[in-house]
Amino acid sequence: MGRPGHFAGPAPPFCSPQRSAELATDLGTYAGQVYDYHASHPQLIRLMQFEGLRSGEEPVPAEAERTAYYGRKVQALADAQRAGTLPDRDDPAYLIYAVVALTVWWFSVPQIIRMLTAGSTRDSPEARRAALVDMVRRLTAPAEHGG
């Protein structure tokens, strides 16, 4: 079954409800998988950006279905927070949005990372992915209590 909306096609493996619940406890892995998907399908984020520019606050095609799709992700994070496997310091909707934003921005404005890393011999898609996974894991790590 494809993703809801007019961007239909095979759903990435990280999209299933079971995988969403599983990955809610390791959002770094989830971010890496989303990064890999968008690296292979850069047109999707471009289409979504164009959709946002065109629709503004107006409903988008299949919005109810797409809202339900994203709602399952938010619910998986909320469930993980209640279970204590994910810190509950952030609203789950804002948390998944931040993770997705961190993940897709690499492909949204590639010129910025090119300028930021100009002359770096360490920059590569693999280095970017590794940094992303590490950043998301730190963002979602339990708070350390100093003593």
Tab-separated table of N, CA and C in Angstrom:
chain	number	residue	atom	x	y	z
A	1	MET	N	0.837	-1.175	0.000
A	1	MET	CA	0.000	0.000	0.000
A	1	MET	C	0.884	1.241	0.000
A	2	GLY	N	0.543	2.203	-0.810
A	2	GLY	CA	1.330	3.428	-0.909
A	2	GLY	C	0.992	4.414	0.191
A	3	ARG	N	1.745	5.480	0.214
A	3	ARG	CA	1.478	6.550	1.173
A	3	ARG	C	0.213	7.276	0.740
A	4	PRO	N	-0.505	7.841	1.691
A	4	PRO	CA	-1.704	8.583	1.330
A	4	PRO	C	-1.364	9.818	0.510
A	5	GLY	N	-2.283	10.192	-0.355
A	5	GLY	CA	-2.111	11.441	-1.089
A	5	GLY	C	-1.668	11.220	-2.517
A	6	HIS	N	-1.365	12.304	-3.188
A	6	HIS	CA	-1.028	12.209	-4.595
A	6	HIS	C	0.441	11.891	-4.823
A	7	PHE	N	1.193	11.595	-3.771
A	7	PHE	CA	2.573	11.170	-3.914
A	7	PHE	C	2.628	9.654	-3.776
A	8	ALA	N	1.580	8.987	-4.266
A	8	ALA	CA	1.466	7.548	-4.080
A	8	ALA	C	2.652	6.813	-4.687
A	9	GLY	N	2.920	5.694	-4.136
A	9	GLY	CA	4.007	4.829	-4.552
A	9	GLY	C	4.273	3.884	-3.414
A	10	PRO	N	5.209	2.990	-3.587
A	10	PRO	CA	5.476	2.054	-2.498
A	10	PRO	C	5.925	2.798	-1.246
A	11	ALA	N	5.363	2.424	-0.136
A	11	ALA	CA	5.731	3.068	1.128
A	11	ALA	C	7.110	2.597	1.557
A	12	PRO	N	7.935	3.506	2.041
A	12	PRO	CA	9.236	3.095	2.564
A	12	PRO	C	9.049	2.150	3.739
A	13	PRO	N	10.016	1.283	4.008
A	13	PRO	CA	9.854	0.295	5.080
A	13	PRO	C	9.645	0.908	6.455
A	14	PHE	N	10.117	2.129	6.688
A	14	PHE	CA	9.964	2.745	8.001
A	14	PHE	C	8.582	3.331	8.207
A	15	CYS	N	7.673	3.209	7.242
A	15	CYS	CA	6.351	3.833	7.332
A	15	CYS	C	5.288	2.966	7.990
A	16	SER	N	5.519	1.671	8.132
A	16	SER	CA	4.470	0.817	8.674
A	16	SER	C	4.212	1.167	10.142
A	17	PRO	N	2.971	0.968	10.606
A	17	PRO	CA	2.668	1.273	12.006
A	17	PRO	C	3.565	0.498	12.979
A	18	GLN	N	3.867	-0.768	12.652
A	18	GLN	CA	4.727	-1.557	13.530
A	18	GLN	C	6.116	-0.942	13.597
A	19	ARG	N	6.654	-0.535	12.464
A	19	ARG	CA	7.982	0.063	12.428
A	19	ARG	C	7.982	1.415	13.120
A	20	SER	N	6.913	2.184	12.986
A	20	SER	CA	6.851	3.478	13.666
A	20	SER	C	6.942	3.283	15.172
A	21	ALA	N	6.208	2.314	15.691
A	21	ALA	CA	6.238	2.056	17.128
A	21	ALA	C	7.615	1.564	17.556
A	22	GLU	N	8.199	0.705	16.759
A	22	GLU	CA	9.524	0.158	17.056
A	22	GLU	C	10.588	1.249	17.037
A	23	LEU	N	10.525	2.106	16.044
A	23	LEU	CA	11.549	3.132	15.888
A	23	LEU	C	11.341	4.336	16.802
A	24	ALA	N	10.176	4.394	17.432
A	24	ALA	CA	9.935	5.495	18.375
A	24	ALA	C	10.938	5.446	19.513
A	25	THR	N	11.498	4.273	19.768
A	25	THR	CA	12.486	4.152	20.839
A	25	THR	C	13.904	4.413	20.344
A	26	ASP	N	14.086	4.545	19.020
A	26	ASP	CA	15.392	4.900	18.452
A	26	ASP	C	15.159	5.809	17.262
A	27	LEU	N	14.885	7.055	17.547
A	27	LEU	CA	14.601	8.002	16.476
A	27	LEU	C	15.827	8.292	15.623
A	28	GLY	N	17.010	8.011	16.128
A	28	GLY	CA	18.214	8.163	15.305
A	28	GLY	C	18.187	7.206	14.121
A	29	THR	N	17.823	5.956	14.383
A	29	THR	CA	17.701	4.976	13.299
A	29	THR	C	16.628	5.415	12.315
A	30	TYR	N	15.495	5.871	12.836
A	30	TYR	CA	14.416	6.366	11.986
A	30	TYR	C	14.910	7.508	11.102
A	31	ALA	N	15.615	8.465	11.696
A	31	ALA	CA	16.135	9.601	10.930
A	31	ALA	C	17.075	9.123	9.830
A	32	GLY	N	17.917	8.162	10.135
A	32	GLY	CA	18.826	7.612	9.122
A	32	GLY	C	18.071	6.970	7.971
A	33	GLN	N	16.998	6.263	8.289
A	33	GLN	CA	16.202	5.626	7.236
A	33	GLN	C	15.468	6.661	6.384
A	34	VAL	N	14.957	7.708	7.036
A	34	VAL	CA	14.296	8.781	6.275
A	34	VAL	C	15.328	9.487	5.392
A	35	TYR	N	16.518	9.712	5.917
A	35	TYR	CA	17.610	10.324	5.142
A	35	TYR	C	17.904	9.474	3.905
A	36	ASP	N	18.041	8.173	4.098
A	36	ASP	CA	18.328	7.272	2.979
A	36	ASP	C	17.220	7.336	1.930
A	37	TYR	N	15.976	7.352	2.401
A	37	TYR	CA	14.848	7.396	1.471
A	37	TYR	C	14.886	8.681	0.636
A	38	HIS	N	15.088	9.813	1.291
A	38	HIS	CA	15.090	11.077	0.549
A	38	HIS	C	16.334	11.232	-0.310
A	39	ALA	N	17.433	10.611	0.072
A	39	ALA	CA	18.623	10.622	-0.788
A	39	ALA	C	18.324	9.892	-2.094
A	40	SER	N	17.500	8.850	-2.012
A	40	SER	CA	17.131	8.077	-3.201
A	40	SER	C	15.934	8.661	-3.940
A	41	HIS	N	15.141	9.484	-3.257
A	41	HIS	CA	13.918	10.059	-3.839
A	41	HIS	C	13.849	11.563	-3.547
A	42	PRO	N	14.825	12.347	-4.015
A	42	PRO	CA	14.833	13.782	-3.679
A	42	PRO	C	13.632	14.543	-4.235
A	43	GLN	N	12.966	13.996	-5.212
A	43	GLN	CA	11.817	14.680	-5.797
A	43	GLN	C	10.660	14.785	-4.808
A	44	LEU	N	10.539	13.867	-3.865
A	44	LEU	CA	9.410	13.905	-2.934
A	44	LEU	C	9.434	15.165	-2.076
A	45	ILE	N	10.570	15.492	-1.510
A	45	ILE	CA	10.630	16.682	-0.654
A	45	ILE	C	10.396	17.941	-1.492
A	46	ARG	N	10.850	17.931	-2.727
A	46	ARG	CA	10.609	19.090	-3.603
A	46	ARG	C	9.117	19.239	-3.895
A	47	LEU	N	8.449	18.119	-4.144
A	47	LEU	CA	7.006	18.162	-4.383
A	47	LEU	C	6.264	18.656	-3.137
A	48	MET	N	6.701	18.194	-1.975
A	48	MET	CA	6.037	18.622	-0.737
A	48	MET	C	6.271	20.111	-0.475
A	49	GLN	N	7.467	20.609	-0.791
A	49	GLN	CA	7.724	22.036	-0.634
A	49	GLN	C	6.836	22.839	-1.586
A	50	PHE	N	6.745	22.397	-2.819
A	50	PHE	CA	5.903	23.091	-3.789
A	50	PHE	C	4.444	23.059	-3.341
A	51	GLU	N	4.006	21.913	-2.830
A	51	GLU	CA	2.644	21.787	-2.333
A	51	GLU	C	2.390	22.817	-1.223
A	52	GLY	N	3.348	22.972	-0.317
A	52	GLY	CA	3.204	23.941	0.763
A	52	GLY	C	3.157	25.364	0.258
A	53	LEU	N	3.974	25.662	-0.736
A	53	LEU	CA	3.973	27.010	-1.304
A	53	LEU	C	2.661	27.316	-2.007
A	54	ARG	N	2.123	26.335	-2.692
A	54	ARG	CA	0.884	26.544	-3.443
A	54	ARG	C	-0.350	26.574	-2.557
A	55	SER	N	-0.383	25.707	-1.545
A	55	SER	CA	-1.624	25.565	-0.772
A	55	SER	C	-1.691	26.505	0.421
A	56	GLY	N	-0.557	26.889	0.970
A	56	GLY	CA	-0.588	27.738	2.158
A	56	GLY	C	-1.380	27.077	3.264
A	57	GLU	N	-2.423	27.731	3.715
A	57	GLU	CA	-3.268	27.191	4.781
A	57	GLU	C	-4.462	26.395	4.250
A	58	GLU	N	-4.586	26.305	2.940
A	58	GLU	CA	-5.686	25.542	2.349
A	58	GLU	C	-5.404	24.046	2.462
A	59	PRO	N	-6.451	23.225	2.518
A	59	PRO	CA	-6.247	21.777	2.586
A	59	PRO	C	-5.485	21.269	1.352
A	60	VAL	N	-4.695	20.232	1.565
A	60	VAL	CA	-3.949	19.601	0.480
A	60	VAL	C	-4.657	18.311	0.085
A	61	PRO	N	-4.348	17.757	-1.072
A	61	PRO	CA	-4.978	16.499	-1.469
A	61	PRO	C	-4.780	15.410	-0.405
A	62	ALA	N	-5.842	14.670	-0.139
A	62	ALA	CA	-5.837	13.551	0.815
A	62	ALA	C	-5.367	13.982	2.207
A	63	GLU	N	-5.692	15.203	2.603
A	63	GLU	CA	-5.194	15.706	3.886
A	63	GLU	C	-5.657	14.861	5.066
A	64	ALA	N	-6.887	14.405	5.061
A	64	ALA	CA	-7.374	13.600	6.187
A	64	ALA	C	-6.567	12.302	6.316
A	65	GLU	N	-6.326	11.637	5.203
A	65	GLU	CA	-5.560	10.392	5.232
A	65	GLU	C	-4.115	10.650	5.644
A	66	ARG	N	-3.556	11.710	5.136
A	66	ARG	CA	-2.172	12.044	5.472
A	66	ARG	C	-2.043	12.463	6.933
A	67	THR	N	-3.061	13.160	7.444
A	67	THR	CA	-3.074	13.523	8.853
A	67	THR	C	-3.112	12.264	9.720
A	68	ALA	N	-3.916	11.289	9.324
A	68	ALA	CA	-3.982	10.030	10.067
A	68	ALA	C	-2.624	9.312	10.026
A	69	TYR	N	-1.974	9.331	8.881
A	69	TYR	CA	-0.646	8.718	8.723
A	69	TYR	C	0.348	9.346	9.707
A	70	TYR	N	0.406	10.673	9.733
A	70	TYR	CA	1.315	11.354	10.651
A	70	TYR	C	0.861	11.188	12.101
A	71	GLY	N	-0.451	11.121	12.301
A	71	GLY	CA	-0.980	10.914	13.647
A	71	GLY	C	-0.507	9.609	14.265
A	72	ARG	N	-0.356	8.574	13.438
A	72	ARG	CA	0.156	7.296	13.946
A	72	ARG	C	1.596	7.441	14.436
A	73	LYS	N	2.367	8.255	13.764
A	73	LYS	CA	3.750	8.495	14.207
A	73	LYS	C	3.763	9.247	15.540
A	74	VAL	N	2.928	10.267	15.640
A	74	VAL	CA	2.837	11.033	16.887
A	74	VAL	C	2.383	10.108	18.017
A	75	GLN	N	1.402	9.265	17.741
A	75	GLN	CA	0.904	8.344	18.762
A	75	GLN	C	1.984	7.361	19.195
A	76	ALA	N	2.789	6.879	18.256
A	76	ALA	CA	3.876	5.958	18.597
A	76	ALA	C	4.872	6.630	19.546
A	77	LEU	N	5.178	7.913	19.295
A	77	LEU	CA	6.082	8.629	20.193
A	77	LEU	C	5.435	8.850	21.560
A	78	ALA	N	4.165	9.219	21.569
A	78	ALA	CA	3.462	9.420	22.838
A	78	ALA	C	3.434	8.118	23.639
A	79	ASP	N	3.196	7.008	22.966
A	79	ASP	CA	3.189	5.709	23.646
A	79	ASP	C	4.570	5.391	24.215
A	80	ALA	N	5.617	5.671	23.452
A	80	ALA	CA	6.982	5.430	23.927
A	80	ALA	C	7.297	6.332	25.120
A	81	GLN	N	6.798	7.557	25.099
A	81	GLN	CA	7.003	8.453	26.239
A	81	GLN	C	6.296	7.919	27.483
A	82	ARG	N	5.067	7.461	27.317
A	82	ARG	CA	4.322	6.912	28.460
A	82	ARG	C	4.999	5.657	29.003
A	83	ALA	N	5.585	4.862	28.103
A	83	ALA	CA	6.260	3.629	28.516
A	83	ALA	C	7.625	3.906	29.141
A	84	GLY	N	8.099	5.135	29.002
A	84	GLY	CA	9.396	5.489	29.573
A	84	GLY	C	10.585	5.148	28.691
A	85	THR	N	10.331	4.754	27.449
A	85	THR	CA	11.434	4.433	26.540
A	85	THR	C	11.894	5.640	25.734
A	86	LEU	N	11.167	6.738	25.843
A	86	LEU	CA	11.517	7.987	25.179
A	86	LEU	C	11.227	9.112	26.170
A	87	PRO	N	12.175	10.019	26.363
A	87	PRO	CA	11.919	11.121	27.311
A	87	PRO	C	10.655	11.880	26.930
A	88	ASP	N	9.941	12.354	27.947
A	88	ASP	CA	8.675	13.047	27.690
A	88	ASP	C	8.790	14.555	27.814
A	89	ARG	N	9.990	15.093	27.638
A	89	ARG	CA	10.178	16.541	27.794
A	89	ARG	C	9.679	17.336	26.587
A	90	ASP	N	9.439	16.684	25.458
A	90	ASP	CA	8.973	17.381	24.250
A	90	ASP	C	7.623	16.838	23.809
A	91	ASP	N	6.788	17.723	23.295
A	91	ASP	CA	5.522	17.307	22.697
A	91	ASP	C	5.846	16.341	21.564
A	92	PRO	N	5.199	15.176	21.511
A	92	PRO	CA	5.557	14.195	20.472
A	92	PRO	C	5.351	14.710	19.045
A	93	ALA	N	4.366	15.559	18.825
A	93	ALA	CA	4.156	16.108	17.477
A	93	ALA	C	5.321	17.022	17.088
A	94	TYR	N	5.753	17.857	18.021
A	94	TYR	CA	6.879	18.750	17.732
A	94	TYR	C	8.174	17.963	17.589
A	95	LEU	N	8.312	16.905	18.360
A	95	LEU	CA	9.526	16.095	18.291
A	95	LEU	C	9.658	15.412	16.933
A	96	ILE	N	8.608	14.769	16.459
A	96	ILE	CA	8.711	14.084	15.165
A	96	ILE	C	8.892	15.117	14.048
A	97	TYR	N	8.249	16.272	14.191
A	97	TYR	CA	8.439	17.327	13.187
A	97	TYR	C	9.898	17.777	13.164
A	98	ALA	N	10.499	17.963	14.331
A	98	ALA	CA	11.904	18.384	14.392
A	98	ALA	C	12.824	17.335	13.775
A	99	VAL	N	12.550	16.071	14.048
A	99	VAL	CA	13.374	14.998	13.480
A	99	VAL	C	13.243	14.987	11.960
A	100	VAL	N	12.022	15.094	11.465
A	100	VAL	CA	11.820	15.115	10.009
A	100	VAL	C	12.470	16.356	9.408
A	101	ALA	N	12.321	17.495	10.054
A	101	ALA	CA	12.925	18.734	9.529
A	101	ALA	C	14.445	18.609	9.464
A	102	LEU	N	15.057	18.102	10.512
A	102	LEU	CA	16.510	17.904	10.496
A	102	LEU	C	16.927	16.965	9.364
A	103	THR	N	16.093	15.971	9.131
A	103	THR	CA	16.419	14.951	8.143
A	103	THR	C	16.292	15.448	6.710
A	104	VAL	N	15.204	16.131	6.398
A	104	VAL	CA	14.962	16.494	4.999
A	104	VAL	C	15.625	17.797	4.580
A	105	TRP	N	16.061	18.593	5.540
A	105	TRP	CA	16.644	19.882	5.177
A	105	TRP	C	17.911	19.707	4.342
A	106	TRP	N	18.639	18.615	4.553
A	106	TRP	CA	19.842	18.344	3.745
A	106	TRP	C	19.506	18.375	2.250
A	107	PHE	N	18.312	17.897	1.907
A	107	PHE	CA	17.906	17.777	0.503
A	107	PHE	C	17.090	18.976	0.041
A	108	SER	N	16.602	19.761	0.981
A	108	SER	CA	15.783	20.921	0.641
A	108	SER	C	16.623	22.087	0.152
A	109	VAL	N	17.752	22.312	0.793
A	109	VAL	CA	18.640	23.415	0.432
A	109	VAL	C	20.098	22.925	0.431
A	110	PRO	N	20.447	22.088	-0.523
A	110	PRO	CA	21.797	21.512	-0.547
A	110	PRO	C	22.895	22.565	-0.688
A	111	GLN	N	22.540	23.722	-1.222
A	111	GLN	CA	23.550	24.765	-1.387
A	111	GLN	C	24.066	25.279	-0.045
A	112	ILE	N	23.237	25.235	0.974
A	112	ILE	CA	23.676	25.739	2.280
A	112	ILE	C	24.732	24.829	2.891
A	113	ILE	N	24.514	23.521	2.855
A	113	ILE	CA	25.532	22.625	3.415
A	113	ILE	C	26.807	22.704	2.580
A	114	ARG	N	26.655	22.882	1.289
A	114	ARG	CA	27.840	23.035	0.425
A	114	ARG	C	28.648	24.267	0.848
A	115	MET	N	27.962	25.358	1.149
A	115	MET	CA	28.647	26.588	1.572
A	115	MET	C	29.215	26.451	2.981
A	116	LEU	N	28.465	25.807	3.871
A	116	LEU	CA	28.927	25.650	5.250
A	116	LEU	C	30.170	24.765	5.336
A	117	THR	N	30.243	23.792	4.456
A	117	THR	CA	31.364	22.841	4.520
A	117	THR	C	32.394	23.089	3.427
A	118	ALA	N	32.355	24.254	2.818
A	118	ALA	CA	33.277	24.562	1.720
A	118	ALA	C	34.715	24.256	2.128
A	119	GLY	N	35.380	23.494	1.308
A	119	GLY	CA	36.781	23.167	1.561
A	119	GLY	C	36.995	22.006	2.511
A	120	SER	N	35.936	21.498	3.121
A	120	SER	CA	36.086	20.387	4.058
A	120	SER	C	36.332	19.093	3.297
A	121	THR	N	37.297	18.347	3.754
A	121	THR	CA	37.543	17.023	3.158
A	121	THR	C	36.749	15.953	3.891
A	122	ARG	N	36.103	16.331	4.994
A	122	ARG	CA	35.341	15.352	5.779
A	122	ARG	C	33.881	15.269	5.371
A	123	ASP	N	33.388	16.224	4.605
A	123	ASP	CA	31.975	16.240	4.242
A	123	ASP	C	31.679	15.199	3.175
A	124	SER	N	30.631	14.443	3.381
A	124	SER	CA	30.149	13.451	2.413
A	124	SER	C	28.721	13.091	2.811
A	125	PRO	N	27.962	12.475	1.922
A	125	PRO	CA	26.625	12.027	2.317
A	125	PRO	C	26.669	11.076	3.520
A	126	GLU	N	27.682	10.237	3.581
A	126	GLU	CA	27.807	9.309	4.709
A	126	GLU	C	28.082	10.054	6.014
A	127	ALA	N	28.938	11.079	5.951
A	127	ALA	CA	29.241	11.873	7.145
A	127	ALA	C	28.009	12.656	7.593
A	128	ARG	N	27.247	13.163	6.654
A	128	ARG	CA	26.033	13.895	6.990
A	128	ARG	C	25.031	12.977	7.675
A	129	ARG	N	24.851	11.788	7.110
A	129	ARG	CA	23.914	10.820	7.686
A	129	ARG	C	24.349	10.434	9.101
A	130	ALA	N	25.621	10.135	9.276
A	130	ALA	CA	26.131	9.744	10.596
A	130	ALA	C	25.930	10.878	11.611
A	131	ALA	N	26.186	12.106	11.196
A	131	ALA	CA	25.997	13.253	12.090
A	131	ALA	C	24.524	13.399	12.463
A	132	LEU	N	23.642	13.243	11.482
A	132	LEU	CA	22.205	13.335	11.722
A	132	LEU	C	21.759	12.290	12.739
A	133	VAL	N	22.115	11.037	12.520
A	133	VAL	CA	21.713	9.961	13.421
A	133	VAL	C	22.202	10.256	14.839
A	134	ASP	N	23.451	10.682	14.952
A	134	ASP	CA	24.017	10.995	16.263
A	134	ASP	C	23.290	12.175	16.920
A	135	MET	N	23.016	13.228	16.158
A	135	MET	CA	22.318	14.398	16.709
A	135	MET	C	20.921	14.029	17.200
A	136	VAL	N	20.202	13.232	16.415
A	136	VAL	CA	18.839	12.859	16.808
A	136	VAL	C	18.882	11.968	18.048
A	137	ARG	N	19.840	11.078	18.110
A	137	ARG	CA	19.955	10.236	19.314
A	137	ARG	C	20.245	11.085	20.547
A	138	ARG	N	21.102	12.090	20.406
A	138	ARG	CA	21.380	12.970	21.550
A	138	ARG	C	20.156	13.802	21.910
A	139	LEU	N	19.410	14.250	20.898
A	139	LEU	CA	18.198	15.044	21.128
A	139	LEU	C	17.162	14.244	21.906
A	140	THR	N	17.122	12.946	21.682
A	140	THR	CA	16.093	12.110	22.300
A	140	THR	C	16.621	11.249	23.443
A	141	ALA	N	17.855	11.489	23.865
A	141	ALA	CA	18.442	10.730	24.970
A	141	ALA	C	17.827	11.189	26.299
A	142	PRO	N	17.799	10.293	27.253
A	142	PRO	CA	17.317	10.699	28.584
A	142	PRO	C	18.166	11.856	29.124
A	143	ALA	N	17.545	12.726	29.852
A	143	ALA	CA	18.266	13.862	30.439
A	143	ALA	C	19.247	13.341	31.476
A	144	GLU	N	20.430	13.930	31.471
A	144	GLU	CA	21.415	13.557	32.468
A	144	GLU	C	21.210	14.428	33.696
A	145	HIS	N	21.280	13.802	34.815
A	145	HIS	CA	21.100	14.530	36.072
A	145	HIS	C	22.475	14.710	36.707
A	146	GLY	N	22.914	15.954	36.732
A	146	GLY	CA	24.222	16.248	37.307
A	146	GLY	C	24.162	16.192	38.825
A	147	GLY	N	25.303	15.987	39.410
A	147	GLY	CA	25.293	15.883	40.855
A	147	GLY	C	26.299	16.668	41.483
